[in-house]
Each structure stands twice: as C-alpha cells, then as structure tokens.
Amino acid sequence: MAYTRLSDANEITERYMDSILIEERLIDSVKADISTTLFGESFSMPVLTPAFSHLKSFNGRELSGLEEYSLAAKESNILNFCGMMENDMFQKIIDTGAKTVRIVKPYADNGKVRDQFQFAEEAGAFGIGMDIDHIFGPDGYDVVVGEEMAPQTSDMLRSYVESTKLPFIVKGVLSVQDALKCAEIGAKGIIVSHHHGRLPYAVPPMMILPDIKEALKDKDITIIVDCGIASGADVYKALALGADAAAVGRSMMPSLEKDGTPGVVKFLEGIGSELRYIMSNTGFSKLSDIDDSALYEY
C-alpha cells in the first residue's frame, strides 16, 4: 500500500484546526460581547490584519493593497499590522489613521533595522516588532527581495525592546522555549505562527498554543496567533486554546483584491459576526470568559 507523506505545514494546520469541534450551551446564554483591549487600547474585536508586505494596487485602483486594508482596519476599529517595506510606504500606512504595528525583517544590515524602528516610532506607530521566522532560508540565512537576513540573539532583541516606548511584538514564535525568551527580554506580545508553512512539518500554531499559554500564565505578554485563520470559528478556537487575538491573512486576500477597503470591511464584519454567534451558542458572554471546555477533538 502506497503511503503519501504530507510535509506541507499548511495542510497539517488545516487538518488539525478542522479536527476541533464545538459543543452547544444554550440555556442561560446571552448575546456575546466581542470587544477587547490589546496593549491598553480598546478595539471592536480580537481580530487583526496580517503583517503583509509589498502588496500592489489591485484592479487599477489608486491605493496599494497595504493602504486599502489599513483603511479597513481603521473603519473596523481593529489593530493593524504591516510587514516588509521602506519608510515612505510605512508613512502612507500611518496616514490612513489605522493603529498599526510595524513588523521589521531581521536584516543583516542592523542599521536598517534600527532606522525602521525609529522611523516607525516617530511617525506614530502603535507598536513595532520583528519577524524572526525569516532568519533562515534553504541556503543558509534568508534573502528576501534581495535583502539579506541575519540571526537575532536574545541580547539583540532585548536592545530593540529597550530602545522604544512602544509595545514590541515578536512574530514567528512556535515553541515554549522561544515564547519564554520573548518574555525574558521584555517583549509585550508574540505572534504564534509558522509563516504560512516555511518549515516542513511545522506544528500547527493552535496545537502548541495551550503549552505556550501555560508557560506564560504569570507573564504580562499578549499572545496572538495566525496561520489558516479564515472564519469566526477559527478565531473562537484560537481564543479558547489560549490566544488573546488572531490575525487573518490569506483568507482576506480575495475580498481585498476584488473590492478593496469595502470588501475587507465586509469580510471582517463576517468574521466578527460568526465569532459572536459561536460565543453566544457556547455560553461565553465575553472574551475573557472563553476557555477550552466547549472544544472536542476527533
């Protein structure tokens, strides 16, 4: 009998997420409130935009996709993220008025890392952070759009944290070990992620999430999860397993490409509505009440 190996972490993640089922608890339940507080600020729901990079303009529209989804984040009152870009593009994102966290790549040119962090803070960023899961590539250290990446030590990350008054968020955490190191260096948040399956056989973020939550239970650190988040049910499962918020990613792209800002706003409204519906149907009236007691694996 032939056996097909499935090393694609995205397929593994999707299968795992779909294996988690939800029980109903209807008696005495009420309509749920999905509003949240992240890093001391109030937002309409625990759903975040992804840290996308280099999005072009779609269908001949004037604004880039980065600006369009940032405008949607502002309109929807959710926390916005953006990724690899030069300072002039980041300024355009700030100009949308969205509360935005800038995630900087681990450039070999450390001066560029620090310049982008400084520019972000001076421009009015909500937070800054680093994308550690782009350190390595198939031939050694990664090269992204012609830019060489470099290893990042705990001391380097600590120096970034100490250089800013903004919340510092580390993206690409997929182990208890790295989560604890992030807490030790003073990071205010982590994004539990395998960056769309860069590592073959990577553990699904939601599978490792409970262990990370337990390890950080006495730490003042916000836990965000991404990879495969495409519905309110996915967000609910992430929250039940220990996340404080979840970031949509590629699931947002069809709406963004087709209809721009209005499309993303509608997509986000759908995510929030389904999250509220599932919370209401499982007896959780507010986000802080959610735990894993209504989840089952098959």
PDB file of C-alpha atoms in Angstrom:
ATOM      1  CA  MET A   1       0.000   0.000   0.000  1.00  0.00           C
ATOM      2  CA  ALA A   2       1.430   3.346  -1.046  1.00  0.00           C
ATOM      3  CA  TYR A   3       1.850   5.984   1.641  1.00  0.00           C
ATOM      4  CA  THR A   4       1.897   9.669   0.732  1.00  0.00           C
ATOM      5  CA  ARG A   5       3.841  11.921   3.092  1.00  0.00           C
ATOM      6  CA  LEU A   6       2.280  15.305   3.682  1.00  0.00           C
ATOM      7  CA  SER A   7       5.022  17.675   4.802  1.00  0.00           C
ATOM      8  CA  ASP A   8       3.075  20.858   3.990  1.00  0.00           C
ATOM      9  CA  ALA A   9       2.581  22.604   7.329  1.00  0.00           C
ATOM     10  CA  ASN A  10      -0.441  24.447   5.938  1.00  0.00           C
ATOM     11  CA  GLU A  11      -2.241  21.177   5.206  1.00  0.00           C
ATOM     12  CA  ILE A  12      -1.276  19.843   8.631  1.00  0.00           C
ATOM     13  CA  THR A  13      -2.563  23.038  10.251  1.00  0.00           C
ATOM     14  CA  GLU A  14      -5.846  22.952   8.339  1.00  0.00           C
ATOM     15  CA  ARG A  15      -6.473  19.304   9.254  1.00  0.00           C
ATOM     16  CA  TYR A  16      -5.749  19.995  12.912  1.00  0.00           C
ATOM     17  CA  MET A  17      -7.980  23.077  13.085  1.00  0.00           C
ATOM     18  CA  ASP A  18     -10.828  21.197  11.399  1.00  0.00           C
ATOM     19  CA  SER A  19     -10.464  18.343  13.900  1.00  0.00           C
ATOM     20  CA  ILE A  20     -11.568  20.657  16.736  1.00  0.00           C
ATOM     21  CA  LEU A  21     -15.329  20.547  17.302  1.00  0.00           C
ATOM     22  CA  ILE A  22     -17.589  22.764  19.417  1.00  0.00           C
ATOM     23  CA  GLU A  23     -20.440  21.833  21.758  1.00  0.00           C
ATOM     24  CA  GLU A  24     -23.550  23.963  22.297  1.00  0.00           C
ATOM     25  CA  ARG A  25     -24.539  25.516  25.624  1.00  0.00           C
ATOM     26  CA  LEU A  26     -27.726  27.487  25.063  1.00  0.00           C
ATOM     27  CA  ILE A  27     -29.683  27.664  28.308  1.00  0.00           C
ATOM     28  CA  ASP A  28     -28.953  30.898  30.220  1.00  0.00           C
ATOM     29  CA  SER A  29     -26.705  32.144  27.407  1.00  0.00           C
ATOM     30  CA  VAL A  30     -26.869  35.754  26.187  1.00  0.00           C
ATOM     31  CA  LYS A  31     -25.660  37.694  23.169  1.00  0.00           C
ATOM     32  CA  ALA A  32     -21.891  37.884  23.436  1.00  0.00           C
ATOM     33  CA  ASP A  33     -19.705  40.998  23.509  1.00  0.00           C
ATOM     34  CA  ILE A  34     -16.634  40.644  21.257  1.00  0.00           C
ATOM     35  CA  SER A  35     -14.946  43.948  22.116  1.00  0.00           C
ATOM     36  CA  THR A  36     -11.434  43.680  23.505  1.00  0.00           C
ATOM     37  CA  THR A  37      -8.457  45.549  24.920  1.00  0.00           C
ATOM     38  CA  LEU A  38      -4.997  44.973  23.447  1.00  0.00           C
ATOM     39  CA  PHE A  39      -1.869  46.696  24.736  1.00  0.00           C
ATOM     40  CA  GLY A  40      -4.038  49.102  26.715  1.00  0.00           C
ATOM     41  CA  GLU A  41      -6.254  50.190  23.785  1.00  0.00           C
ATOM     42  CA  SER A  42      -9.872  49.272  23.053  1.00  0.00           C
ATOM     43  CA  PHE A  43     -10.798  47.517  19.804  1.00  0.00           C
ATOM     44  CA  SER A  44     -14.038  46.197  18.356  1.00  0.00           C
ATOM     45  CA  MET A  45     -12.908  42.576  18.190  1.00  0.00           C
ATOM     46  CA  PRO A  46      -9.870  40.318  18.746  1.00  0.00           C
ATOM     47  CA  VAL A  47      -9.236  40.050  15.009  1.00  0.00           C
ATOM     48  CA  LEU A  48      -6.136  41.612  13.461  1.00  0.00           C
ATOM     49  CA  THR A  49      -4.911  42.240   9.946  1.00  0.00           C
ATOM     50  CA  PRO A  50      -1.786  40.356   8.815  1.00  0.00           C
ATOM     51  CA  ALA A  51       1.721  41.787   8.519  1.00  0.00           C
ATOM     52  CA  PHE A  52       1.642  41.774   4.712  1.00  0.00           C
ATOM     53  CA  SER A  53       4.405  43.248   2.555  1.00  0.00           C
ATOM     54  CA  HIS A  54       4.752  44.598  -0.987  1.00  0.00           C
ATOM     55  CA  LEU A  55       1.095  44.479  -1.997  1.00  0.00           C
ATOM     56  CA  LYS A  56       0.466  46.218  -5.309  1.00  0.00           C
ATOM     57  CA  SER A  57      -2.587  48.181  -6.361  1.00  0.00           C
ATOM     58  CA  PHE A  58      -5.423  45.907  -7.440  1.00  0.00           C
ATOM     59  CA  ASN A  59      -7.760  46.320 -10.432  1.00  0.00           C
ATOM     60  CA  GLY A  60      -6.355  49.720 -11.358  1.00  0.00           C
ATOM     61  CA  ARG A  61      -7.268  51.334  -8.041  1.00  0.00           C
ATOM     62  CA  GLU A  62      -5.149  54.238  -6.839  1.00  0.00           C
ATOM     63  CA  LEU A  63      -4.133  52.956  -3.417  1.00  0.00           C
ATOM     64  CA  SER A  64      -1.959  49.935  -2.748  1.00  0.00           C
ATOM     65  CA  GLY A  65      -3.448  46.861  -1.124  1.00  0.00           C
ATOM     66  CA  LEU A  66      -1.495  47.739   2.008  1.00  0.00           C
ATOM     67  CA  GLU A  67      -3.226  51.095   2.266  1.00  0.00           C
ATOM     68  CA  GLU A  68      -6.630  49.640   1.431  1.00  0.00           C
ATOM     69  CA  TYR A  69      -6.584  47.022   4.155  1.00  0.00           C
ATOM     70  CA  SER A  70      -5.184  49.557   6.616  1.00  0.00           C
ATOM     71  CA  LEU A  71      -8.162  51.811   5.902  1.00  0.00           C
ATOM     72  CA  ALA A  72     -10.414  48.810   6.517  1.00  0.00           C
ATOM     73  CA  ALA A  73      -8.696  48.188   9.862  1.00  0.00           C
ATOM     74  CA  LYS A  74      -9.344  51.793  10.865  1.00  0.00           C
ATOM     75  CA  GLU A  75     -13.004  51.622   9.816  1.00  0.00           C
ATOM     76  CA  SER A  76     -13.474  48.307  11.617  1.00  0.00           C
ATOM     77  CA  ASN A  77     -11.575  49.526  14.696  1.00  0.00           C
ATOM     78  CA  ILE A  78      -9.143  46.615  14.800  1.00  0.00           C
ATOM     79  CA  LEU A  79      -5.386  46.522  15.318  1.00  0.00           C
ATOM     80  CA  ASN A  80      -3.479  46.764  12.039  1.00  0.00           C
ATOM     81  CA  PHE A  81      -0.171  45.108  11.119  1.00  0.00           C
ATOM     82  CA  CYS A  82       2.204  45.597   8.213  1.00  0.00           C
ATOM     83  CA  GLY A  83       5.436  43.919   7.172  1.00  0.00           C
ATOM     84  CA  MET A  84       8.486  44.481   4.992  1.00  0.00           C
ATOM     85  CA  MET A  85       8.559  47.886   3.313  1.00  0.00           C
ATOM     86  CA  GLU A  86      10.566  51.083   3.113  1.00  0.00           C
ATOM     87  CA  ASN A  87       9.834  54.083   5.303  1.00  0.00           C
ATOM     88  CA  ASP A  88       7.937  56.046   2.663  1.00  0.00           C
ATOM     89  CA  MET A  89       5.357  53.288   2.321  1.00  0.00           C
ATOM     90  CA  PHE A  90       5.044  52.957   6.083  1.00  0.00           C
ATOM     91  CA  GLN A  91       4.288  56.672   6.242  1.00  0.00           C
ATOM     92  CA  LYS A  92       1.409  56.127   3.806  1.00  0.00           C
ATOM     93  CA  ILE A  93       0.021  53.423   6.076  1.00  0.00           C
ATOM     94  CA  ILE A  94       0.275  55.699   9.102  1.00  0.00           C
ATOM     95  CA  ASP A  95      -1.533  58.373   7.089  1.00  0.00           C
ATOM     96  CA  THR A  96      -4.587  56.079   6.849  1.00  0.00           C
ATOM     97  CA  GLY A  97      -5.129  56.622  10.570  1.00  0.00           C
ATOM     98  CA  ALA A  98      -5.058  52.909  11.418  1.00  0.00           C
ATOM     99  CA  LYS A  99      -3.422  51.903  14.693  1.00  0.00           C
ATOM    100  CA  THR A 100      -0.543  49.996  13.154  1.00  0.00           C
ATOM    101  CA  VAL A 101       2.235  47.704  14.342  1.00  0.00           C
ATOM    102  CA  ARG A 102       5.256  47.672  12.030  1.00  0.00           C
ATOM    103  CA  ILE A 103       6.946  44.265  11.791  1.00  0.00           C
ATOM    104  CA  VAL A 104      10.540  44.669  10.576  1.00  0.00           C
ATOM    105  CA  LYS A 105      12.555  41.896   8.926  1.00  0.00           C
ATOM    106  CA  PRO A 106      15.773  40.673  10.618  1.00  0.00           C
ATOM    107  CA  TYR A 107      18.020  42.448   8.120  1.00  0.00           C
ATOM    108  CA  ALA A 108      21.729  41.698   8.069  1.00  0.00           C
ATOM    109  CA  ASP A 109      22.057  45.479   7.947  1.00  0.00           C
ATOM    110  CA  ASN A 110      21.280  46.120  11.602  1.00  0.00           C
ATOM    111  CA  GLY A 111      21.413  49.838  10.983  1.00  0.00           C
ATOM    112  CA  LYS A 112      18.398  49.450   8.717  1.00  0.00           C
ATOM    113  CA  VAL A 113      16.551  47.511  11.421  1.00  0.00           C
ATOM    114  CA  ARG A 114      17.106  50.295  13.923  1.00  0.00           C
ATOM    115  CA  ASP A 115      16.324  53.033  11.417  1.00  0.00           C
ATOM    116  CA  GLN A 116      12.977  51.449  10.571  1.00  0.00           C
ATOM    117  CA  PHE A 117      12.106  51.033  14.239  1.00  0.00           C
ATOM    118  CA  GLN A 118      12.996  54.656  14.951  1.00  0.00           C
ATOM    119  CA  PHE A 119      11.079  55.928  11.915  1.00  0.00           C
ATOM    120  CA  ALA A 120       8.014  53.916  12.939  1.00  0.00           C
ATOM    121  CA  GLU A 121       8.001  55.353  16.442  1.00  0.00           C
ATOM    122  CA  GLU A 122       8.497  58.917  15.245  1.00  0.00           C
ATOM    123  CA  ALA A 123       5.780  58.504  12.598  1.00  0.00           C
ATOM    124  CA  GLY A 124       3.210  57.441  15.196  1.00  0.00           C
ATOM    125  CA  ALA A 125       3.184  53.646  15.053  1.00  0.00           C
ATOM    126  CA  PHE A 126       1.092  51.827  17.638  1.00  0.00           C
ATOM    127  CA  GLY A 127       3.829  49.234  18.085  1.00  0.00           C
ATOM    128  CA  ILE A 128       6.887  47.684  16.469  1.00  0.00           C
ATOM    129  CA  GLY A 129       8.252  44.178  16.207  1.00  0.00           C
ATOM    130  CA  MET A 130      10.399  41.680  14.350  1.00  0.00           C
ATOM    131  CA  ASP A 131       9.640  38.760  12.055  1.00  0.00           C
ATOM    132  CA  ILE A 132      12.094  36.127  13.378  1.00  0.00           C
ATOM    133  CA  ASP A 133      10.766  33.330  11.167  1.00  0.00           C
ATOM    134  CA  HIS A 134      12.518  34.880   8.174  1.00  0.00           C
ATOM    135  CA  ILE A 135      16.007  34.480   9.640  1.00  0.00           C
ATOM    136  CA  PHE A 136      16.794  31.250   7.799  1.00  0.00           C
ATOM    137  CA  GLY A 137      16.326  30.220   4.176  1.00  0.00           C
ATOM    138  CA  PRO A 138      17.025  27.000   2.284  1.00  0.00           C
ATOM    139  CA  ASP A 139      20.633  28.001   1.574  1.00  0.00           C
ATOM    140  CA  GLY A 140      21.530  29.437   4.971  1.00  0.00           C
ATOM    141  CA  TYR A 141      20.382  32.875   6.050  1.00  0.00           C
ATOM    142  CA  ASP A 142      17.344  34.058   4.145  1.00  0.00           C
ATOM    143  CA  VAL A 143      17.334  36.583   1.303  1.00  0.00           C
ATOM    144  CA  VAL A 144      14.029  38.445   0.881  1.00  0.00           C
ATOM    145  CA  VAL A 145      13.532  40.694  -2.158  1.00  0.00           C
ATOM    146  CA  GLY A 146      17.305  40.964  -2.443  1.00  0.00           C
ATOM    147  CA  GLU A 147      17.804  41.816   1.246  1.00  0.00           C
ATOM    148  CA  GLU A 148      20.000  39.508   3.321  1.00  0.00           C
ATOM    149  CA  MET A 149      18.742  38.419   6.746  1.00  0.00           C
ATOM    150  CA  ALA A 150      20.779  37.669   9.883  1.00  0.00           C
ATOM    151  CA  PRO A 151      20.496  35.736  13.165  1.00  0.00           C
ATOM    152  CA  GLN A 152      18.968  37.520  16.128  1.00  0.00           C
ATOM    153  CA  THR A 153      20.187  36.881  19.664  1.00  0.00           C
ATOM    154  CA  SER A 154      18.266  37.443  22.862  1.00  0.00           C
ATOM    155  CA  ASP A 155      20.541  40.390  23.605  1.00  0.00           C
ATOM    156  CA  MET A 156      19.792  41.967  20.212  1.00  0.00           C
ATOM    157  CA  LEU A 157      16.052  41.595  20.711  1.00  0.00           C
ATOM    158  CA  ARG A 158      16.319  42.989  24.225  1.00  0.00           C
ATOM    159  CA  SER A 159      18.137  46.032  22.860  1.00  0.00           C
ATOM    160  CA  TYR A 160      15.256  46.674  20.433  1.00  0.00           C
ATOM    161  CA  VAL A 161      12.752  46.424  23.279  1.00  0.00           C
ATOM    162  CA  GLU A 162      14.777  48.814  25.419  1.00  0.00           C
ATOM    163  CA  SER A 163      15.146  51.310  22.571  1.00  0.00           C
ATOM    164  CA  THR A 164      11.427  52.066  22.315  1.00  0.00           C
ATOM    165  CA  LYS A 165       8.477  53.154  24.405  1.00  0.00           C
ATOM    166  CA  LEU A 166       6.129  51.223  22.097  1.00  0.00           C
ATOM    167  CA  PRO A 167       4.899  47.657  22.608  1.00  0.00           C
ATOM    168  CA  PHE A 168       7.425  45.299  20.993  1.00  0.00           C
ATOM    169  CA  ILE A 169       5.999  42.148  19.363  1.00  0.00           C
ATOM    170  CA  VAL A 170       7.955  39.115  18.163  1.00  0.00           C
ATOM    171  CA  LYS A 171       6.390  37.337  15.178  1.00  0.00           C
ATOM    172  CA  GLY A 172       7.169  33.721  14.382  1.00  0.00           C
ATOM    173  CA  VAL A 173       7.147  32.099  17.820  1.00  0.00           C
ATOM    174  CA  LEU A 174       6.393  28.371  17.582  1.00  0.00           C
ATOM    175  CA  SER A 175       7.790  26.896  20.794  1.00  0.00           C
ATOM    176  CA  VAL A 176       7.600  27.317  24.534  1.00  0.00           C
ATOM    177  CA  GLN A 177      11.352  27.964  24.504  1.00  0.00           C
ATOM    178  CA  ASP A 178      11.094  30.998  22.215  1.00  0.00           C
ATOM    179  CA  ALA A 179       7.964  32.241  23.998  1.00  0.00           C
ATOM    180  CA  LEU A 180       9.799  32.273  27.323  1.00  0.00           C
ATOM    181  CA  LYS A 181      12.775  34.046  25.779  1.00  0.00           C
ATOM    182  CA  CYS A 182      10.444  36.715  24.418  1.00  0.00           C
ATOM    183  CA  ALA A 183       9.021  37.247  27.881  1.00  0.00           C
ATOM    184  CA  GLU A 184      12.501  37.401  29.392  1.00  0.00           C
ATOM    185  CA  ILE A 185      13.679  40.135  27.011  1.00  0.00           C
ATOM    186  CA  GLY A 186      10.602  42.243  27.764  1.00  0.00           C
ATOM    187  CA  ALA A 187       8.511  41.782  24.621  1.00  0.00           C
ATOM    188  CA  LYS A 188       4.892  42.857  25.138  1.00  0.00           C
ATOM    189  CA  GLY A 189       3.484  40.420  22.613  1.00  0.00           C
ATOM    190  CA  ILE A 190       4.185  37.381  20.469  1.00  0.00           C
ATOM    191  CA  ILE A 191       2.602  36.074  17.283  1.00  0.00           C
ATOM    192  CA  VAL A 192       2.447  32.271  17.314  1.00  0.00           C
ATOM    193  CA  SER A 193       2.994  31.403  13.665  1.00  0.00           C
ATOM    194  CA  HIS A 194       4.805  29.221  11.144  1.00  0.00           C
ATOM    195  CA  HIS A 195       4.598  31.953   8.477  1.00  0.00           C
ATOM    196  CA  HIS A 196       2.440  30.003   6.024  1.00  0.00           C
ATOM    197  CA  GLY A 197       4.401  26.803   6.373  1.00  0.00           C
ATOM    198  CA  ARG A 198       8.007  27.899   5.898  1.00  0.00           C
ATOM    199  CA  LEU A 199       9.147  24.900   7.982  1.00  0.00           C
ATOM    200  CA  PRO A 200       8.135  21.449   6.696  1.00  0.00           C
ATOM    201  CA  TYR A 201       6.063  19.523   9.245  1.00  0.00           C
ATOM    202  CA  ALA A 202       5.781  22.640  11.424  1.00  0.00           C
ATOM    203  CA  VAL A 203       3.494  22.114  14.396  1.00  0.00           C
ATOM    204  CA  PRO A 204       0.137  23.867  13.954  1.00  0.00           C
ATOM    205  CA  PRO A 205       0.105  27.116  15.948  1.00  0.00           C
ATOM    206  CA  MET A 206      -3.129  26.117  17.691  1.00  0.00           C
ATOM    207  CA  MET A 207      -1.613  22.791  18.750  1.00  0.00           C
ATOM    208  CA  ILE A 208       1.307  24.460  20.552  1.00  0.00           C
ATOM    209  CA  LEU A 209      -0.820  27.350  21.814  1.00  0.00           C
ATOM    210  CA  PRO A 210      -2.008  25.770  25.096  1.00  0.00           C
ATOM    211  CA  ASP A 211       1.573  24.937  26.101  1.00  0.00           C
ATOM    212  CA  ILE A 212       2.698  28.491  25.347  1.00  0.00           C
ATOM    213  CA  LYS A 213      -0.265  29.923  27.260  1.00  0.00           C
ATOM    214  CA  GLU A 214       0.563  27.780  30.284  1.00  0.00           C
ATOM    215  CA  ALA A 215       4.252  28.744  30.166  1.00  0.00           C
ATOM    216  CA  LEU A 216       3.370  32.455  30.035  1.00  0.00           C
ATOM    217  CA  LYS A 217       0.492  32.407  32.519  1.00  0.00           C
ATOM    218  CA  ASP A 218       2.353  34.591  35.020  1.00  0.00           C
ATOM    219  CA  LYS A 219       3.838  36.921  32.378  1.00  0.00           C
ATOM    220  CA  ASP A 220       2.460  40.241  31.130  1.00  0.00           C
ATOM    221  CA  ILE A 221       2.533  39.339  27.453  1.00  0.00           C
ATOM    222  CA  THR A 222      -0.162  39.298  24.760  1.00  0.00           C
ATOM    223  CA  ILE A 223      -0.492  36.133  22.674  1.00  0.00           C
ATOM    224  CA  ILE A 224      -1.613  36.453  19.057  1.00  0.00           C
ATOM    225  CA  VAL A 225      -1.976  33.531  16.649  1.00  0.00           C
ATOM    226  CA  ASP A 226      -2.073  33.340  12.869  1.00  0.00           C
ATOM    227  CA  CYS A 227      -1.857  30.797  10.005  1.00  0.00           C
ATOM    228  CA  GLY A 228      -5.066  29.487   8.487  1.00  0.00           C
ATOM    229  CA  ILE A 229      -7.427  31.861  10.323  1.00  0.00           C
ATOM    230  CA  ALA A 230     -10.346  32.217   7.916  1.00  0.00           C
ATOM    231  CA  SER A 231     -13.542  32.383   9.973  1.00  0.00           C
ATOM    232  CA  GLY A 232     -15.063  33.406  13.257  1.00  0.00           C
ATOM    233  CA  ALA A 233     -14.954  29.740  14.265  1.00  0.00           C
ATOM    234  CA  ASP A 234     -11.178  29.741  13.751  1.00  0.00           C
ATOM    235  CA  VAL A 235     -10.851  32.843  15.922  1.00  0.00           C
ATOM    236  CA  TYR A 236     -13.053  31.264  18.602  1.00  0.00           C
ATOM    237  CA  LYS A 237     -10.892  28.127  18.676  1.00  0.00           C
ATOM    238  CA  ALA A 238      -7.730  30.241  18.911  1.00  0.00           C
ATOM    239  CA  LEU A 239      -9.135  32.186  21.874  1.00  0.00           C
ATOM    240  CA  ALA A 240     -10.326  29.007  23.583  1.00  0.00           C
ATOM    241  CA  LEU A 241      -6.857  27.479  23.257  1.00  0.00           C
ATOM    242  CA  GLY A 242      -5.080  30.455  24.802  1.00  0.00           C
ATOM    243  CA  ALA A 243      -4.731  33.332  22.344  1.00  0.00           C
ATOM    244  CA  ASP A 244      -5.742  36.895  23.137  1.00  0.00           C
ATOM    245  CA  ALA A 245      -6.339  37.668  19.449  1.00  0.00           C
ATOM    246  CA  ALA A 246      -5.983  36.127  15.994  1.00  0.00           C
ATOM    247  CA  ALA A 247      -4.764  37.543  12.690  1.00  0.00           C
ATOM    248  CA  VAL A 248      -6.442  36.774   9.389  1.00  0.00           C
ATOM    249  CA  GLY A 249      -4.097  36.520   6.420  1.00  0.00           C
ATOM    250  CA  ARG A 250      -4.528  34.952   3.012  1.00  0.00           C
ATOM    251  CA  SER A 251      -8.237  34.432   3.685  1.00  0.00           C
ATOM    252  CA  MET A 252      -8.607  38.221   3.428  1.00  0.00           C
ATOM    253  CA  MET A 253      -6.978  38.461   0.007  1.00  0.00           C
ATOM    254  CA  PRO A 254      -9.937  37.640  -2.297  1.00  0.00           C
ATOM    255  CA  SER A 255     -12.029  40.377  -0.666  1.00  0.00           C
ATOM    256  CA  LEU A 256      -9.119  42.821  -0.807  1.00  0.00           C
ATOM    257  CA  GLU A 257      -8.283  42.149  -4.444  1.00  0.00           C
ATOM    258  CA  LYS A 258     -11.888  42.299  -5.644  1.00  0.00           C
ATOM    259  CA  ASP A 259     -13.409  45.143  -3.629  1.00  0.00           C
ATOM    260  CA  GLY A 260     -10.594  46.876  -1.739  1.00  0.00           C
ATOM    261  CA  THR A 261     -11.406  48.562   1.550  1.00  0.00           C
ATOM    262  CA  PRO A 262     -15.191  47.902   1.469  1.00  0.00           C
ATOM    263  CA  GLY A 263     -14.517  44.238   0.707  1.00  0.00           C
ATOM    264  CA  VAL A 264     -12.157  43.852   3.645  1.00  0.00           C
ATOM    265  CA  VAL A 265     -14.571  45.660   5.982  1.00  0.00           C
ATOM    266  CA  LYS A 266     -17.349  43.264   4.938  1.00  0.00           C
ATOM    267  CA  PHE A 267     -15.022  40.277   5.378  1.00  0.00           C
ATOM    268  CA  LEU A 268     -14.044  41.413   8.873  1.00  0.00           C
ATOM    269  CA  GLU A 269     -17.680  42.016   9.804  1.00  0.00           C
ATOM    270  CA  GLY A 270     -18.411  38.426   8.828  1.00  0.00           C
ATOM    271  CA  ILE A 271     -15.570  37.129  10.987  1.00  0.00           C
ATOM    272  CA  GLY A 272     -16.805  39.159  13.958  1.00  0.00           C
ATOM    273  CA  SER A 273     -20.427  38.135  13.493  1.00  0.00           C
ATOM    274  CA  GLU A 274     -19.554  34.444  13.414  1.00  0.00           C
ATOM    275  CA  LEU A 275     -17.334  34.808  16.476  1.00  0.00           C
ATOM    276  CA  ARG A 276     -20.191  36.470  18.372  1.00  0.00           C
ATOM    277  CA  TYR A 277     -22.631  33.784  17.202  1.00  0.00           C
ATOM    278  CA  ILE A 278     -20.418  30.919  18.366  1.00  0.00           C
ATOM    279  CA  MET A 279     -19.657  32.581  21.703  1.00  0.00           C
ATOM    280  CA  SER A 280     -23.385  33.096  22.270  1.00  0.00           C
ATOM    281  CA  ASN A 281     -24.084  29.462  21.395  1.00  0.00           C
ATOM    282  CA  THR A 282     -21.428  28.155  23.779  1.00  0.00           C
ATOM    283  CA  GLY A 283     -22.343  30.197  26.839  1.00  0.00           C
ATOM    284  CA  PHE A 284     -19.497  32.730  26.806  1.00  0.00           C
ATOM    285  CA  SER A 285     -20.771  36.288  27.129  1.00  0.00           C
ATOM    286  CA  LYS A 286     -17.381  38.000  26.896  1.00  0.00           C
ATOM    287  CA  LEU A 287     -13.936  37.177  25.574  1.00  0.00           C
ATOM    288  CA  SER A 288     -12.297  36.851  28.979  1.00  0.00           C
ATOM    289  CA  ASP A 289     -14.705  34.005  29.845  1.00  0.00           C
ATOM    290  CA  ILE A 290     -13.695  31.782  26.931  1.00  0.00           C
ATOM    291  CA  ASP A 291     -11.846  28.573  27.732  1.00  0.00           C
ATOM    292  CA  ASP A 292     -11.412  25.206  26.027  1.00  0.00           C
ATOM    293  CA  SER A 293     -14.224  23.432  27.886  1.00  0.00           C
ATOM    294  CA  ALA A 294     -16.551  23.510  24.862  1.00  0.00           C
ATOM    295  CA  LEU A 295     -13.959  22.059  22.485  1.00  0.00           C
ATOM    296  CA  TYR A 296     -13.633  18.445  21.389  1.00  0.00           C
ATOM    297  CA  GLU A 297     -11.089  16.757  19.136  1.00  0.00           C
ATOM    298  CA  TYR A 298     -11.950  13.864  16.868  1.00  0.00           C
TER     299      TYR A 298
END
